[in-house]
Amino acid sequence: MAKVIFHIDIDAFYASVEELDNPLIKGKAVIVGAKPGTRGVVSACSYEARRYGIHSAMPISEAQRRCPHAIFVPVRMKRYLEISKKVMRMLEDAAPEFQQISIDEAFTDFSGTERLLGPPEEIARSLKTTIKQEFGLNISIGIAPHRYLAKLASDACKPDGLLQVKEGTGQAFLDSLQLKDLWGVGKKTLSRLEELNIRTIPQLRSFPIDLLKPMLGEAASEFLYKAVRGKDLDIFSAEPKSHSLSHEVTFETDIKDLETLKKVILELSQAVMDRLLGSESQSRTIFIKIRYYDFSSTLAQQTMKHWLTSSEEIAALALELLKKRWDGHTPIRLIGVGAAQVVRGGAQQQLELFIDPLAKKKRVEETIIRLKQKMKGLKLTKASFIKHEES
DNA sequence: TCTGGGGTCCTAGGACCC
DNA sequence: TCTGGGGTCCTAGGACCC
């Protein structure tokens, strides 16, 4: 039986919240992001602003040039999270299965509910009406037999859209899209495909995967192979393998002064440690990110044998990494500090994880010696040693 | 155009182990 | 003496997404 997956996306979410909170700017070119005149970018913008070619990630200076009369408002993350939580809770209550994937997007699974709830489009329409009435927000919904197509469908019908890709019509739907519309195809992939003379989805579909691999790598090639055939890609289905957490700042003017960098590193390290503690998580790996004046950037990381326990320790390690990487005079535009391979752990789990591998090894060694003394004639070696002999 | 901040996953090489 | 296959961990860089 075909699955019925919804991808639900709130339209121009940040900008819409700003319009709700300030009706005077409703319907205008609203741009949420950095302060004009600074080095920041556009975080989100209203559809009115998009008519001027403005989009997320565009430098704010460029947005200002394109639309000087736009309303520029700062990002109020707390407020968006507050509204997001309410909307997501409503969706979760409405669907048998629910999975939030970002602040303004979620998947729901309505498979096998038709007799109970009616046809998928009807469910979708009533969801749209409810969200509009309750929160004043427009959403777009894509319906498909699996997540990947559902996501593309909602993208294709926004804003305030509804589109169902029925079982067996996946390829036809895909052929109505452009290569760049595929989730997972960014700028680089697009230009590499172009080098291979691939400019459309049907062209990509008929291209031998073995010739794709040298250009895009194994994983990306397999991904695209399945994607253009409308096959289930299993996106967002697995638990993340590892987890990382970081903070970074871009300076208004590039920095060459070590004292300033030290101060910032300490603050960033504090933020990282606070979040580790706040989420009852731990990490042994710390990394820094440096972006230089010319936008070239580098990451350096170090893994410790013990868990990181204080912001001072994190800061000290971060500083060491910085000194290793930075010549002391190249202007720095951005600095970041983070923890990688973060694991959640309550007190019990932490205790176990705290057992130092070297200490453990030593204890094993001591035990063997004790046993050997106790039982003369006993042939005893470590299991790992036995294994070694077998291989 | 002059490019944020927070993430994820993949690749590739080296070290080390069995 | 020349040579293996596979796994895990670590590091660095790159692509992509919201």
JSON list of C-alpha atoms (C1' of nucleotides) in Angstrom, two decimals, chain A residues 4-11 13 83-110 124 127-128 131 138-144 146-155 157-158 161-163 183 235-237, chain C residues 17-18:
[
{"chain": "A", "resi": 4, "resn": "VAL", "atom": "CA", "xyz": [0.91, 9.08, 2.30]},
{"chain": "A", "resi": 5, "resn": "ILE", "atom": "CA", "xyz": [3.58, 11.48, 3.47]},
{"chain": "A", "resi": 6, "resn": "PHE", "atom": "CA", "xyz": [3.02, 15.20, 3.94]},
{"chain": "A", "resi": 7, "resn": "HIS", "atom": "CA", "xyz": [5.79, 17.74, 3.89]},
{"chain": "A", "resi": 8, "resn": "ILE", "atom": "CA", "xyz": [4.56, 20.86, 5.61]},
{"chain": "A", "resi": 9, "resn": "ASP", "atom": "CA", "xyz": [6.41, 24.14, 5.27]},
{"chain": "A", "resi": 10, "resn": "ILE", "atom": "CA", "xyz": [5.47, 27.47, 6.79]},
{"chain": "A", "resi": 11, "resn": "ASP", "atom": "CA", "xyz": [5.71, 30.19, 4.15]},
{"chain": "A", "resi": 13, "resn": "PHE", "atom": "CA", "xyz": [8.21, 32.00, 8.35]},
{"chain": "A", "resi": 83, "resn": "ILE", "atom": "CA", "xyz": [5.34, 30.27, 17.52]},
{"chain": "A", "resi": 84, "resn": "SER", "atom": "CA", "xyz": [7.03, 27.29, 15.88]},
{"chain": "A", "resi": 85, "resn": "LYS", "atom": "CA", "xyz": [6.47, 25.17, 18.97]},
{"chain": "A", "resi": 86, "resn": "LYS", "atom": "CA", "xyz": [2.76, 25.91, 18.97]},
{"chain": "A", "resi": 87, "resn": "VAL", "atom": "CA", "xyz": [2.33, 25.17, 15.28]},
{"chain": "A", "resi": 88, "resn": "MET", "atom": "CA", "xyz": [4.36, 21.97, 15.53]},
{"chain": "A", "resi": 89, "resn": "ARG", "atom": "CA", "xyz": [2.38, 20.78, 18.53]},
{"chain": "A", "resi": 90, "resn": "MET", "atom": "CA", "xyz": [-0.81, 21.28, 16.57]},
{"chain": "A", "resi": 91, "resn": "LEU", "atom": "CA", "xyz": [0.51, 19.30, 13.62]},
{"chain": "A", "resi": 92, "resn": "GLU", "atom": "CA", "xyz": [1.76, 16.56, 15.89]},
{"chain": "A", "resi": 93, "resn": "ASP", "atom": "CA", "xyz": [-1.67, 16.22, 17.43]},
{"chain": "A", "resi": 94, "resn": "ALA", "atom": "CA", "xyz": [-3.28, 16.07, 14.01]},
{"chain": "A", "resi": 95, "resn": "ALA", "atom": "CA", "xyz": [-1.17, 13.28, 12.53]},
{"chain": "A", "resi": 96, "resn": "PRO", "atom": "CA", "xyz": [-0.53, 9.65, 13.43]},
{"chain": "A", "resi": 97, "resn": "GLU", "atom": "CA", "xyz": [3.19, 10.16, 12.83]},
{"chain": "A", "resi": 98, "resn": "PHE", "atom": "CA", "xyz": [5.04, 13.41, 12.99]},
{"chain": "A", "resi": 99, "resn": "GLN", "atom": "CA", "xyz": [8.65, 14.44, 12.47]},
{"chain": "A", "resi": 100, "resn": "GLN", "atom": "CA", "xyz": [9.90, 17.98, 12.75]},
{"chain": "A", "resi": 101, "resn": "ILE", "atom": "CA", "xyz": [12.95, 18.68, 10.60]},
{"chain": "A", "resi": 102, "resn": "SER", "atom": "CA", "xyz": [13.56, 22.39, 11.11]},
{"chain": "A", "resi": 103, "resn": "ILE", "atom": "CA", "xyz": [11.99, 25.39, 12.78]},
{"chain": "A", "resi": 104, "resn": "ASP", "atom": "CA", "xyz": [9.40, 25.72, 10.02]},
{"chain": "A", "resi": 105, "resn": "GLU", "atom": "CA", "xyz": [9.15, 22.28, 8.42]},
{"chain": "A", "resi": 106, "resn": "ALA", "atom": "CA", "xyz": [7.80, 18.88, 9.34]},
{"chain": "A", "resi": 107, "resn": "PHE", "atom": "CA", "xyz": [6.82, 15.55, 7.85]},
{"chain": "A", "resi": 108, "resn": "THR", "atom": "CA", "xyz": [3.63, 13.78, 8.81]},
{"chain": "A", "resi": 109, "resn": "ASP", "atom": "CA", "xyz": [2.53, 10.31, 7.84]},
{"chain": "A", "resi": 110, "resn": "PHE", "atom": "CA", "xyz": [-1.15, 9.84, 7.05]},
{"chain": "A", "resi": 124, "resn": "ALA", "atom": "CA", "xyz": [-4.25, 18.91, 3.87]},
{"chain": "A", "resi": 127, "resn": "LEU", "atom": "CA", "xyz": [-4.73, 21.61, 8.08]},
{"chain": "A", "resi": 128, "resn": "LYS", "atom": "CA", "xyz": [-4.08, 24.72, 6.03]},
{"chain": "A", "resi": 131, "resn": "ILE", "atom": "CA", "xyz": [-3.17, 26.87, 10.81]},
{"chain": "A", "resi": 138, "resn": "ASN", "atom": "CA", "xyz": [0.16, 30.25, 5.45]},
{"chain": "A", "resi": 139, "resn": "ILE", "atom": "CA", "xyz": [1.63, 26.83, 4.93]},
{"chain": "A", "resi": 140, "resn": "SER", "atom": "CA", "xyz": [2.43, 24.81, 1.85]},
{"chain": "A", "resi": 141, "resn": "ILE", "atom": "CA", "xyz": [1.90, 21.08, 1.78]},
{"chain": "A", "resi": 142, "resn": "GLY", "atom": "CA", "xyz": [3.43, 18.50, -0.52]},
{"chain": "A", "resi": 143, "resn": "ILE", "atom": "CA", "xyz": [1.92, 15.02, -0.49]},
{"chain": "A", "resi": 144, "resn": "ALA", "atom": "CA", "xyz": [3.77, 12.02, -1.92]},
{"chain": "A", "resi": 146, "resn": "HIS", "atom": "CA", "xyz": [7.78, 9.24, 0.41]},
{"chain": "A", "resi": 147, "resn": "ARG", "atom": "CA", "xyz": [9.60, 12.10, 2.08]},
{"chain": "A", "resi": 148, "resn": "TYR", "atom": "CA", "xyz": [11.88, 13.21, -0.72]},
{"chain": "A", "resi": 149, "resn": "LEU", "atom": "CA", "xyz": [9.09, 13.71, -3.24]},
{"chain": "A", "resi": 150, "resn": "ALA", "atom": "CA", "xyz": [6.85, 15.28, -0.61]},
{"chain": "A", "resi": 151, "resn": "LYS", "atom": "CA", "xyz": [9.55, 17.83, 0.11]},
{"chain": "A", "resi": 152, "resn": "LEU", "atom": "CA", "xyz": [10.00, 18.67, -3.56]},
{"chain": "A", "resi": 153, "resn": "ALA", "atom": "CA", "xyz": [6.23, 18.90, -3.95]},
{"chain": "A", "resi": 154, "resn": "SER", "atom": "CA", "xyz": [5.82, 21.48, -1.20]},
{"chain": "A", "resi": 155, "resn": "ASP", "atom": "CA", "xyz": [8.71, 23.47, -2.65]},
{"chain": "A", "resi": 157, "resn": "CYS", "atom": "CA", "xyz": [3.69, 24.68, -4.87]},
{"chain": "A", "resi": 158, "resn": "LYS", "atom": "CA", "xyz": [4.62, 27.38, -2.37]},
{"chain": "A", "resi": 161, "resn": "GLY", "atom": "CA", "xyz": [0.14, 25.74, -1.96]},
{"chain": "A", "resi": 162, "resn": "LEU", "atom": "CA", "xyz": [-0.99, 22.16, -1.96]},
{"chain": "A", "resi": 163, "resn": "LEU", "atom": "CA", "xyz": [0.31, 19.52, -4.33]},
{"chain": "A", "resi": 183, "resn": "TRP", "atom": "CA", "xyz": [17.20, 18.78, -2.80]},
{"chain": "A", "resi": 235, "resn": "ILE", "atom": "CA", "xyz": [16.08, 11.29, 3.89]},
{"chain": "A", "resi": 236, "resn": "PHE", "atom": "CA", "xyz": [15.66, 12.30, 7.51]},
{"chain": "A", "resi": 237, "resn": "SER", "atom": "CA", "xyz": [14.90, 8.72, 8.50]},
{"chain": "C", "resi": 17, "resn": "DC", "atom": "C1'", "xyz": [20.71, 22.66, 3.93]},
{"chain": "C", "resi": 18, "resn": "DC", "atom": "C1'", "xyz": [17.70, 25.92, 6.85]}
]
